[in-house]
Short mmCIF file of C-alpha atoms and ligand atoms in Angstrom, two decimals:
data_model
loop_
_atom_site.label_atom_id
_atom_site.label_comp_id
_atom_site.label_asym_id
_atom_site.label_seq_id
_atom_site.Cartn_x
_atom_site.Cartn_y
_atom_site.Cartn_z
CA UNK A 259 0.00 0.00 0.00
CA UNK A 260 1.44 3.55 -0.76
CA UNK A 261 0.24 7.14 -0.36
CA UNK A 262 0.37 10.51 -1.73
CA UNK A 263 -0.35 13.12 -0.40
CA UNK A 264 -0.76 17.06 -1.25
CA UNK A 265 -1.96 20.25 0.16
CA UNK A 266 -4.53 21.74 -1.32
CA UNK A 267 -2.57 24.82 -3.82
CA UNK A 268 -3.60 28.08 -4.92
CA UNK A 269 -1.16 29.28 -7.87
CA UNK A 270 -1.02 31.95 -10.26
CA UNK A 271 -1.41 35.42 -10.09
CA UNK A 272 -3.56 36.92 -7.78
CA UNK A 273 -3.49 34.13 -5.79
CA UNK A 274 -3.33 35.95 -2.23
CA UNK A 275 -6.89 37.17 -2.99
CA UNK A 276 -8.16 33.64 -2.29
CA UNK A 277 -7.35 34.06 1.50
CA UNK A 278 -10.29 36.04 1.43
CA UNK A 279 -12.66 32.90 0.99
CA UNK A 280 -11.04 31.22 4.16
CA UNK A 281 -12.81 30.71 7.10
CA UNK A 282 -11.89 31.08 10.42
CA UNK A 283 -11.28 33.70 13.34
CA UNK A 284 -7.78 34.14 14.46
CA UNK A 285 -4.37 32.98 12.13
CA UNK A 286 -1.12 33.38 14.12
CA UNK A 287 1.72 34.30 11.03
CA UNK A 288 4.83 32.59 11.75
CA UNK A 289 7.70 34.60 9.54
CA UNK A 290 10.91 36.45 10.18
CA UNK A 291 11.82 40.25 10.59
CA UNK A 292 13.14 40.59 7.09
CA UNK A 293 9.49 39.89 5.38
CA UNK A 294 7.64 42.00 7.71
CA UNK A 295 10.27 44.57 6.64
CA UNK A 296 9.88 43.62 2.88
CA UNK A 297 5.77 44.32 3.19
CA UNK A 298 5.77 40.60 1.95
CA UNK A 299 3.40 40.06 5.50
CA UNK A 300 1.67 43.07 5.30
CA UNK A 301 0.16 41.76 2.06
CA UNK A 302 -1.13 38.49 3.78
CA UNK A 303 -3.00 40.81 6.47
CA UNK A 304 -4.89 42.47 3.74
CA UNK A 305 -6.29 39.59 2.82
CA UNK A 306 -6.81 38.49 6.30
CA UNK A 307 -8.79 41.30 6.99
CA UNK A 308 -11.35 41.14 3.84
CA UNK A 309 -11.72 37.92 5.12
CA UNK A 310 -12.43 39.26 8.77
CA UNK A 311 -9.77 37.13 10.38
CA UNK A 312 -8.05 38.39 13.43
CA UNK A 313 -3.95 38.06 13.31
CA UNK A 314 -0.77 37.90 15.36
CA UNK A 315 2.77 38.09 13.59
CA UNK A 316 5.57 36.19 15.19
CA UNK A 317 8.39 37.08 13.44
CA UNK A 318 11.33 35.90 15.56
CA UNK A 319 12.06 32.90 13.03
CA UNK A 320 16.20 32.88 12.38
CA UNK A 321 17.49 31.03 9.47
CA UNK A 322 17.35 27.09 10.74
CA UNK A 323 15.06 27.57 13.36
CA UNK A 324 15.60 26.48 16.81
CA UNK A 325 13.52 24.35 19.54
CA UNK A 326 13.35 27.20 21.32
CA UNK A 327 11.83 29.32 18.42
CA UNK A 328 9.38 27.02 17.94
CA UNK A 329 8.43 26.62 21.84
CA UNK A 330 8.66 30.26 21.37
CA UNK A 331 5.81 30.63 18.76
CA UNK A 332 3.68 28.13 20.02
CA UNK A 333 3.47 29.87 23.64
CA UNK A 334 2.16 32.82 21.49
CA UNK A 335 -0.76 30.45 19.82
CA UNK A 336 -1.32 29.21 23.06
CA UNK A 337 -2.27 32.97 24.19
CA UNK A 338 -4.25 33.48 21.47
CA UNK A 339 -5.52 30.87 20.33
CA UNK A 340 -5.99 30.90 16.60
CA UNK A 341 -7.67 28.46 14.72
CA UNK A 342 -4.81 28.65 11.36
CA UNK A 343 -1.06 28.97 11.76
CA UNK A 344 0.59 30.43 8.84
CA UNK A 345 3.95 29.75 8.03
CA UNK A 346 4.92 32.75 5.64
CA UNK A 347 8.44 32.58 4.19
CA UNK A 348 11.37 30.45 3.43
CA UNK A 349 12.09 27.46 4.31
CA UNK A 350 13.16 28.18 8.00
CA UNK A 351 9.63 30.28 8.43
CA UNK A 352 7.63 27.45 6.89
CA UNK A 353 9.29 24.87 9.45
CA UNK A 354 9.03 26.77 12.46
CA UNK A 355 5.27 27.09 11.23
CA UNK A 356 4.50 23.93 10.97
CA UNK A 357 6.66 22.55 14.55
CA UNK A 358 4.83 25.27 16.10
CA UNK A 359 1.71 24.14 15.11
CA UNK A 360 2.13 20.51 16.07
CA UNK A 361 3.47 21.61 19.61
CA UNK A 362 0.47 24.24 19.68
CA UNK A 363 -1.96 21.70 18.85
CA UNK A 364 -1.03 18.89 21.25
CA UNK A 365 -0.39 19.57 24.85
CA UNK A 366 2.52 18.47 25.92
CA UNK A 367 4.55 18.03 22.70
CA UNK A 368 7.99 19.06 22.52
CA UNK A 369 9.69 19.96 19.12
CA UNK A 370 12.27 17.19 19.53
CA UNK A 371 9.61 14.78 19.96
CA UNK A 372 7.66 15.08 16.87
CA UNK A 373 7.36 11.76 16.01
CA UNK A 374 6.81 11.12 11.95
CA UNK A 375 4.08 7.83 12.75
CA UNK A 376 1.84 9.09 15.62
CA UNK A 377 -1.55 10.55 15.18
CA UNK A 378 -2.15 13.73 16.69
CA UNK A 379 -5.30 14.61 15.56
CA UNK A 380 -4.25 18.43 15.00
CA UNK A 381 -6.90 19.69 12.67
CA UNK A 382 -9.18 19.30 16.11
CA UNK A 383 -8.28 22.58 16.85
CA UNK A 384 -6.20 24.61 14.05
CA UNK A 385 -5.92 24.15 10.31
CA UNK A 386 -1.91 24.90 8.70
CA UNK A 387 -1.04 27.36 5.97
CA UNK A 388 2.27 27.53 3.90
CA UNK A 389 2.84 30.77 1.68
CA UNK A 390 6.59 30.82 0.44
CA UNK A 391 8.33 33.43 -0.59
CA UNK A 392 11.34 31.48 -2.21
CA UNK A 393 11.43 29.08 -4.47
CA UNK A 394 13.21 25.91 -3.54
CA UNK A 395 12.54 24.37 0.08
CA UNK A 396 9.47 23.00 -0.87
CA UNK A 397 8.38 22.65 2.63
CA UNK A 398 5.27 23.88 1.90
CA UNK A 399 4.42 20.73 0.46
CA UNK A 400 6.22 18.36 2.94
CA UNK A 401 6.07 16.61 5.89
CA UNK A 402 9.47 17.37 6.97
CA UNK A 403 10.29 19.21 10.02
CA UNK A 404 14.09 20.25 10.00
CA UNK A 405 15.42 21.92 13.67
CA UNK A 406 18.10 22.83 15.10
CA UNK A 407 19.43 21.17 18.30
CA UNK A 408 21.43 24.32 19.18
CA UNK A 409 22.54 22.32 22.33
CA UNK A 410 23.86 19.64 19.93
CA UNK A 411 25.13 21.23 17.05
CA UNK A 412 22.76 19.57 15.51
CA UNK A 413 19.86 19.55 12.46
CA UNK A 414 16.65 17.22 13.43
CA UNK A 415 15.12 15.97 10.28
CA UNK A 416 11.77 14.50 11.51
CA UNK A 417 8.21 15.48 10.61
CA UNK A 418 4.76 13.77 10.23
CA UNK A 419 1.79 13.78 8.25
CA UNK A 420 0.07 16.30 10.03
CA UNK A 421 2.55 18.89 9.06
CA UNK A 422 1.74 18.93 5.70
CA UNK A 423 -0.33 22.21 5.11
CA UNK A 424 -4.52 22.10 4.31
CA UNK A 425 -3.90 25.29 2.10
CA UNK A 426 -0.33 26.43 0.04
CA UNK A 427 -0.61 30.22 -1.87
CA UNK A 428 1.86 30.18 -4.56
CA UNK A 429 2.01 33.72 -5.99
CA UNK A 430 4.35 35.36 -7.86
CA UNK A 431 4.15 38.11 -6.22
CA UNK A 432 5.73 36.78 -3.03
CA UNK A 433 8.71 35.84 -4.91
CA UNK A 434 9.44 38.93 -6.86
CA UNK A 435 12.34 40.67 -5.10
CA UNK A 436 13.85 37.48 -4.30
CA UNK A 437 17.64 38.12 -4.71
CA UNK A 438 20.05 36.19 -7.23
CA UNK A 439 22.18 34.68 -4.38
CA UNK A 440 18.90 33.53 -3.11
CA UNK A 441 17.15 32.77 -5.89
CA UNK A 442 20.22 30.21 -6.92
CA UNK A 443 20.56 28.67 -3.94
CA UNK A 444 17.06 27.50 -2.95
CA UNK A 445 16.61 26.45 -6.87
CA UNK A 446 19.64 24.44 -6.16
CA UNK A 447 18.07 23.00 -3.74
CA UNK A 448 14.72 22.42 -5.52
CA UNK A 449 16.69 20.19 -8.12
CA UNK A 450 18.25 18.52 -5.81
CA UNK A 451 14.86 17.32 -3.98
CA UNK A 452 13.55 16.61 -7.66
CA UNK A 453 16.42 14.39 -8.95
CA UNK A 454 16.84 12.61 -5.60
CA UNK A 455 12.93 12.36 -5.05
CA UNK A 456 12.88 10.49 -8.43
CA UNK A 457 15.90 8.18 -7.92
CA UNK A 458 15.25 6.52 -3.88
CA UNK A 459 13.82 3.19 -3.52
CA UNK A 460 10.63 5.01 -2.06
CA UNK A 461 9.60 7.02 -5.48
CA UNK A 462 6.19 6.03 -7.06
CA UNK A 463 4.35 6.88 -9.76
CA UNK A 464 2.70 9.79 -8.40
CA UNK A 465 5.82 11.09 -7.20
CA UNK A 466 7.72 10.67 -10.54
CA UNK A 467 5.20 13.04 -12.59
CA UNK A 468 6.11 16.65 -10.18
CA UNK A 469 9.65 15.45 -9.72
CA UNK A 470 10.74 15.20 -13.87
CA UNK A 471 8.76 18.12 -14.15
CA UNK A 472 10.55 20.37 -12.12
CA UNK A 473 13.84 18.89 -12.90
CA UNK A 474 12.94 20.54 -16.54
CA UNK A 475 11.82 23.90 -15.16
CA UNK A 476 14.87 24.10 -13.02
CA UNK A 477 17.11 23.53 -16.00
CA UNK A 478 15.23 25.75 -18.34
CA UNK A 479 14.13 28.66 -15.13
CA UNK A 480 16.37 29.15 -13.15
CA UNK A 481 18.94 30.82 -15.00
CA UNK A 482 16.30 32.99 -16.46
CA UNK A 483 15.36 34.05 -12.75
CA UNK A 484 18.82 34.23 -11.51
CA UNK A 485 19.68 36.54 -14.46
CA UNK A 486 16.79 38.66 -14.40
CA UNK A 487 14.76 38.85 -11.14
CA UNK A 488 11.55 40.55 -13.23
CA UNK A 489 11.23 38.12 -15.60
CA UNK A 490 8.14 36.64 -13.84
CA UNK A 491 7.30 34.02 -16.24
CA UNK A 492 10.55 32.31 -15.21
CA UNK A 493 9.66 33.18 -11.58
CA UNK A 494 6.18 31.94 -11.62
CA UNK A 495 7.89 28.64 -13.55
CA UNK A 496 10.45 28.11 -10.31
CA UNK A 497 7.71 28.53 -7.91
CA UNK A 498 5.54 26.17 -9.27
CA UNK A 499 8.88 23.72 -9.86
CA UNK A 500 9.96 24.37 -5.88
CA UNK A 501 6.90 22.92 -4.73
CA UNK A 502 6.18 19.98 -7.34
CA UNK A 503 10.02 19.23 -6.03
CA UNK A 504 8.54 18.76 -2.48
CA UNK A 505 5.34 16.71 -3.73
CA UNK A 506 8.04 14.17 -5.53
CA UNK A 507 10.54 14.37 -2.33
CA UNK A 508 7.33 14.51 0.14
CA UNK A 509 6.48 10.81 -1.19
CA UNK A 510 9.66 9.83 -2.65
CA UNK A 511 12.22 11.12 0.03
CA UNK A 512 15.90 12.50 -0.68
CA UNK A 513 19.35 11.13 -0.78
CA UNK A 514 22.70 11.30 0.14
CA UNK A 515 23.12 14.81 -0.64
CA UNK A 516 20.24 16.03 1.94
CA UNK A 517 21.94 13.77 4.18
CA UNK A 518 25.75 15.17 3.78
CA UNK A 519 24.63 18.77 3.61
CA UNK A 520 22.65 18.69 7.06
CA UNK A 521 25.73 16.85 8.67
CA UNK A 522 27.80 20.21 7.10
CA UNK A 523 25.04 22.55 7.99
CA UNK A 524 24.62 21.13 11.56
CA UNK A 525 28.06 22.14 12.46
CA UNK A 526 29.61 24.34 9.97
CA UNK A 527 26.76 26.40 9.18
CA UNK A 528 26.60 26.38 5.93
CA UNK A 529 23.27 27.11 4.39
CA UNK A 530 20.96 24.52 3.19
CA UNK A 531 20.78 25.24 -0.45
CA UNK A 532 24.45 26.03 -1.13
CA UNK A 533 25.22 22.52 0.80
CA UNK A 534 22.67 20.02 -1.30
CA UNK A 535 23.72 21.55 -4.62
CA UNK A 536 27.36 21.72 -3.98
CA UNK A 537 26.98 17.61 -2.62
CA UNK A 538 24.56 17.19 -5.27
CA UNK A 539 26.86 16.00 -8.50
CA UNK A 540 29.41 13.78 -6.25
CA UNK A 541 26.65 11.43 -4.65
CA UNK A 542 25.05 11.23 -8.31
CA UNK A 543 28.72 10.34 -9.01
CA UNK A 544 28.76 7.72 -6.55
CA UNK A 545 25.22 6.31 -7.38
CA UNK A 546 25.73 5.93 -11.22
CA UNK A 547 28.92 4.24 -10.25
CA UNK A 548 27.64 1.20 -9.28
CA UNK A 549 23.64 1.58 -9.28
CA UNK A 550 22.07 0.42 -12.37
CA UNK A 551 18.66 1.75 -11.53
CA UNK A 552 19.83 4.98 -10.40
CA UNK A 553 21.67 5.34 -13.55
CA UNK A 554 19.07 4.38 -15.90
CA UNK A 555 16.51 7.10 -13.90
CA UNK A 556 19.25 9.43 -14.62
CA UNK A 557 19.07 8.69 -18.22
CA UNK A 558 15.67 9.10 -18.32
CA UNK A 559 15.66 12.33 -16.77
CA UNK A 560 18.44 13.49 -19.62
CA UNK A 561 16.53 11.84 -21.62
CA UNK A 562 13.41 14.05 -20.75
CA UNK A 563 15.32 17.00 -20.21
CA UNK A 564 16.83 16.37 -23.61
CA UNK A 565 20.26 17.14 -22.22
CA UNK A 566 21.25 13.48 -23.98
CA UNK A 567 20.28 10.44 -25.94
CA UNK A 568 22.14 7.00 -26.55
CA UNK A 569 23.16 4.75 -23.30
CA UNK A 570 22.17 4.78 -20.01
CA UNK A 571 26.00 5.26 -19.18
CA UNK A 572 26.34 8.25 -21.63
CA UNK A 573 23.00 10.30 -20.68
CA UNK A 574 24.04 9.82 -16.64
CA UNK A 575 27.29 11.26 -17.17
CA UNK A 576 25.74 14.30 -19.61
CA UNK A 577 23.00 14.73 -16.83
CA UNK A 578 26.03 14.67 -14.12
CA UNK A 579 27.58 17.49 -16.22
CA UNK A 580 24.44 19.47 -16.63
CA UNK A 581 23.95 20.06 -12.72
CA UNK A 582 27.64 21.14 -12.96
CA UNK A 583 27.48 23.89 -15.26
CA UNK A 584 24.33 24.75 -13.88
CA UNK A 585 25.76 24.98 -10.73
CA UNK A 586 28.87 27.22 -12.00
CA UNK A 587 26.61 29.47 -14.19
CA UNK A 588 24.74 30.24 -10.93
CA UNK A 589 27.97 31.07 -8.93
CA UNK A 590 27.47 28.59 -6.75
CA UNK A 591 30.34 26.79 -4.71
CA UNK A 592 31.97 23.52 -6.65
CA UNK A 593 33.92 22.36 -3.56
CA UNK A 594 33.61 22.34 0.50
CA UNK A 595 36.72 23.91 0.03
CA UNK A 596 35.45 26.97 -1.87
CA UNK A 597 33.04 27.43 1.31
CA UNK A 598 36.13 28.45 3.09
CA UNK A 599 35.93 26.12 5.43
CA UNK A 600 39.33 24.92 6.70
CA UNK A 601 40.97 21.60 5.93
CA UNK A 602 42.26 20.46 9.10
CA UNK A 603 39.18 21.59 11.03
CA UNK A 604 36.82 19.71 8.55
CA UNK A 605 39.17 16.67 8.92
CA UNK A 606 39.30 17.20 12.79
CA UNK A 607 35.35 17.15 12.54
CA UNK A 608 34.76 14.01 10.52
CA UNK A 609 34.15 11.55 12.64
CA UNK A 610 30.80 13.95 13.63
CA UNK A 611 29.88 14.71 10.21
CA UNK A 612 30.17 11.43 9.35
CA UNK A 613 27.97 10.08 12.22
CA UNK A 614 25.69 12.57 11.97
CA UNK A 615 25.46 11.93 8.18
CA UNK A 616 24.74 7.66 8.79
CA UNK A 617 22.07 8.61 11.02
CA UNK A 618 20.21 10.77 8.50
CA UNK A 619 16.83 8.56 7.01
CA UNK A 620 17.60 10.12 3.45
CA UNK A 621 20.94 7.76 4.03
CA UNK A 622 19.37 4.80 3.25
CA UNK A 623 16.46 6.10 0.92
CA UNK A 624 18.83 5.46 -1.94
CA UNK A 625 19.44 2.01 -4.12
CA UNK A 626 23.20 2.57 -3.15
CA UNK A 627 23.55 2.67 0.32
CA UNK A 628 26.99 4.12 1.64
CA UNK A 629 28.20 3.00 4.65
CA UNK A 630 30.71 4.91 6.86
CA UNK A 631 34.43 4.48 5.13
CA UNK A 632 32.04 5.54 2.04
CA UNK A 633 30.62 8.52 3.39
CA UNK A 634 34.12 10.14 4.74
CA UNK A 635 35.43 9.44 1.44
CA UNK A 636 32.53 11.33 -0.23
CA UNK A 637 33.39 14.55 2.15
CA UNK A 638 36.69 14.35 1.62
CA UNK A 639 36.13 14.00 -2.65
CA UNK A 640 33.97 17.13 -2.05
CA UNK A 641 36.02 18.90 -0.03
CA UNK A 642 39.02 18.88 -2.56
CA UNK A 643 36.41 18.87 -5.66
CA UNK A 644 37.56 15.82 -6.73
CA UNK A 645 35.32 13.58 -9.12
CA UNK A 646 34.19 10.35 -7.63
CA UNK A 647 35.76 7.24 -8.75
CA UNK A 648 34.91 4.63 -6.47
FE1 LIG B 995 16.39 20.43 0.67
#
C-alpha cells in the first residue's frame, strides 16, 4: 500500500486574494523580521482582513530555526488561540510554522519529539497554511520538520503527516524581489529534492510526474530568474517547480546529498541550499557508479530534459555534467573547500559529520547505500572537488 499526499494549492497570479474565501477567526503568522520589513506580510494581512480574520505576527524565526523558536511561537498560539497557523516565508519560516503548530496543537509536545508515525489529531483545533516566498525548500508541500538542536550542534530531520499544510498560496508576487544569491541557492536546492525524489527506492508513480517536471523547469528557469529577477514568467515557472520538487521528495524522500549537507550545515553552518547543490553532483557520481537503476533514472531524466540520448551510461554522465554547469553558471560553490571552510578543522570534525550523516533517514532512501568508510570518502572528494571514482 502507498500514499500521496498534497496540500490543497492556490497558484497563479492573484493568488493571495483567495485568503479572502477562508474561514476562520484568528491565524497566528509565523515569519521572520526581514518579510515584515519587505511588506511581503503586510500583504497576507490584507487579505486576512477582507476575510475578517483576526492576526498575530511572530516574526522571531532565524534562518534554521531552533527548539526554542518554535516553543517560542507556540506559547504565542497558546495565548491566542488561533484556529490557522501560517507559516509565511522560506524554508526556516515554513518549518518553524508547521513545529509550532504541532506543539500548539497537542499539549505536551515538545519539538524534539515530533514523532513522523503518531496521530495527533491536529486539525481538532487549528488548520496549517504555507505561503513561500522562495522558491526551492518545498516545505510547503512536505512533511518534513528540520530543527536545530542548538545544544547539539545539531539539524533534526523528523516530521509527520500532520505537518503537511490544508492550504499552500503560490504567488508570484511573493517571490518577486527574491535576490540572485537567493534565488540560486534554494533552486539548487529544488533540483536537488527533484532528482533525488525520483531516484530513492521510495519514489512512485505519483511522485515521478512533479519530480521530472521540475527537474525541466529548473534547467530551463532558473537561469532565467537568476539573471533577471523581473522576468516573472521564469519566476512563476520556479515557484511552481519548488513545490512539485517537495510533492516528488514529500512521497519519494531524498538522498545522500540532503543527508551530507545537514551533517555540514549542523556544524559548519553552511546554508541549506548552497550545501545540497554543492553535494549534489558527487553522490550522483557515486550512485551511477555502481547503481544500475539509479543510472538508468538518470538517463531518463536526460533523456526528458533532452540534455542526452544513446546509453544509459552516456546520458548519466551528460545529466552529471548538466547540474555542474548549472551549478557554476549560478555562482554557486563547486567544492567544500570553496566554502572556506578549513581543511584540518573539517578533517578534525569528521568523525561527527560522518555520524551525523549515517544517522540521516535520506541515508538509506537510496538504491546505493553508503556506509561509513564511504561517506568520509565522499566529504573528503567534495572537499578537494575531486570527481568520484569509487
Ligand atoms: Fe532540501
Amino acid at each position: 500500500m502507498y500514499f500521496y499526499t498534497s496540500p490543497f494549492i492556490v497558484f497563479g497570479d492573484d493568488a493571495l486574494v483567495h485568503l479572502r474565501t477562508t474561514l476562520g477567526k484568528r491565524a497566528l503568522i509565523v515569519t521572520d523580521k526581514n518579510i515584515v520589513k519587505l511588506g511581503l506580510a503586510d500583504l497576507v494581512c490584507k487579505e486576512l482582513k477582507e476575510a475578517n480574520i483576526e492576526y498575530k505576527i511572530f516574526d522571531n524565526v532565524e534562518p534554521d530555526p531552533s527548539l526554542d523558536t518554535v516553543r517560542k511561537a507556540a506559547k504565542m498560539a497558546e495565548g491566542f488561540n488561533p484556529d490557522w497557523i501560517i507559516g509565511l516565508g522560506g524554508g526556516s519560516c515554513l518549518d518553524a510554522a508547521k513545529a509550532a503548530f504541532l506543539v500548539y496543537c497537542v499539549p505536551g509536545l515538545e519539538p524534539d519529539c515530533i514523532n513522523p508515525s503518531e496521530t495527533y489529531n491536529t486539525r481538532l483545533k487549528a488548520k496549517l497554511m504555507g505561503i513561500p516566498t522562495t522558491s526551492g525548500t518545498g516545505a510547503e508541500a512536505t512533511f518534513a520538520v528540520v530543527l536545530t538542536d542548538v545544544e547539539y550542534q545539531r539539524k533534526l530531520a523528523t516530521g509527520n503527516m500532520e505537518a503537511i499544510p490544508d492550504l499552500v498560496i503560490l504567488d508570484p508576487l511573493m517571490v518577486k524581489g527574491m535576490p540572485p544569491a537567493i534565488t540560486a541557492q534554494t533552486g539548487m536546492d529544488a533540483l536537488t529534492h527533484a532528482i533525488e525524489g525520483y531516484c530513492t527506492t521510495y519514489r512512485t508513480r505519483f511522485t515521478d510526474g512533479p519530480g521530472i517536471m521540475a527537474i525541466r523547469s529548473v534547467f530551463e528557469f532558473l537561469p532565467r530568474s537568476y539573471k533577471d529577477g523581473s522576468d516573472m514568467e521564469a519566476r512563476q515557472e520556479m515557484q511552481w517547480a519548488a513545490t512539485q520538487a517537495g510533492l516528488c521528495m514529500n512521497g519519494g524522500n531524498a538522498g545522500v546529498a540532503h543527508s551530507l549537507a545537514h551533517s555540514l550545515g549542523g556544524i559548519f553552518h553552511t546554508p541549506h541550499g548552497i550545501a545540497v547543490g554543492l553535494f549534489l553532483p558527487y553522490t550522483m557520481e557515486y550512485q551511477a557508479n555502481s547503481s544500475e537503476e539509479t543510472k538508468a533514472r538518470y538517463a531518463e531524466i536526460a533523456r526528458f530534459c533532452a540534455i542526452a540520448n544513446g546509453p544509459d551510461d552516456k546520458c548519466a554522465k551528460a545529466l552529471i555534467a548538466k547540474v555542474r554547469e548549472l551549478a557554476k553558471s549560478l555562482k554557486q560553490m563547486m567544492s567544500v573547500k570553496d566554502l572556506g571552510i578549513d581543511r584540518a578543522k573539517y578533517m578534525a570534525s569528521m568523525e561527527g559529520l560522518v555520524e551525523r550523516a549515517v544517522s540521516e533517514s535520506m541515508t538509506t532512501a537510496v538504491h546505493r547505500i553508503p556506509n561509513e568508510a564511504d561517506i568520509e570518502k565522499l566529504f573528503v572528494y567534495s572537499y578537494d572537488g575531486k570527481s568520484v571514482d569509487f
